[in-house]
Amino acid sequence: MALPADLFWRILPGQEPAEFAVLINEARGDRWEFHELGFADYLTAVLQSEIQSDILSSAFPSGPHGFRKFTHIP
């Protein structure tokens, strides 16, 4: 069973949002993972099983999923 985890953005002065890195912390421990990807790129890679985490549950992502472009029409 995986423990809860917290996800953070690492934001450095002068960085654009696409350059923010992803940090994952084991919520009840000292383990950290660092991914030099923007959040959207990280999430896409995790959902497509291109990245595996030692902290996030091995069951994540569960079930089938798909991607759809969001189009806002006022």
XYZ file of C-alpha atoms in Angstrom:
74
model
C 0.000 0.000 0.000
C 1.369 3.407 -0.941
C 1.511 6.209 1.571
C 0.005 9.617 0.826
C 2.162 11.938 -1.223
C 2.365 15.682 -1.755
C 3.230 17.196 -5.131
C 4.914 20.599 -5.407
C 6.168 22.939 -8.102
C 9.741 24.185 -7.750
C 9.620 27.798 -8.889
C 12.876 29.699 -9.275
C 13.129 33.466 -9.848
C 12.787 34.393 -13.505
C 11.326 31.046 -14.595
C 8.345 30.771 -16.862
C 5.531 28.424 -15.722
C 6.520 25.802 -18.317
C 9.937 25.616 -16.617
C 8.628 24.847 -13.105
C 9.861 21.425 -11.984
C 7.779 18.841 -10.105
C 8.747 17.620 -6.635
C 7.014 14.699 -4.935
C 7.308 14.100 -1.208
C 6.272 11.000 0.695
C 3.841 12.753 3.047
C 4.815 10.724 6.109
C 8.485 10.310 5.297
C 11.667 11.924 4.093
C 11.721 10.579 0.529
C 11.582 13.061 -2.353
C 11.498 12.724 -6.132
C 12.453 15.509 -8.511
C 11.290 15.699 -12.115
C 12.643 18.376 -14.445
C 9.310 18.652 -16.266
C 6.452 21.087 -16.152
C 3.367 19.782 -14.350
C 1.334 19.160 -17.504
C 4.246 17.270 -19.109
C 4.784 15.302 -15.900
C 1.105 14.378 -15.574
C 0.918 13.354 -19.231
C 4.023 11.162 -18.883
C 2.688 9.499 -15.709
C -0.714 8.822 -17.282
C 0.965 7.309 -20.342
C 3.212 5.152 -18.087
C 6.350 6.842 -19.420
C 7.390 7.782 -15.865
C 7.118 5.531 -12.820
C 7.251 6.896 -9.286
C 8.681 5.108 -6.266
C 6.474 7.285 -4.065
C 3.117 7.383 -5.862
C 1.012 4.243 -5.748
C 1.963 1.557 -8.256
C -1.768 1.428 -9.042
C -1.656 5.014 -10.337
C -3.010 5.636 -12.842
C -5.856 3.184 -12.488
C -8.270 2.301 -15.234
C -8.358 3.526 -18.793
C -8.075 7.233 -19.479
C -8.114 9.501 -22.473
C -7.134 12.996 -23.498
C -9.500 15.536 -24.941
C -8.707 19.082 -25.955
C -10.617 21.615 -23.893
C -12.231 24.334 -25.946
C -13.775 27.201 -24.047
C -16.657 28.818 -25.877
C -18.057 31.817 -23.987
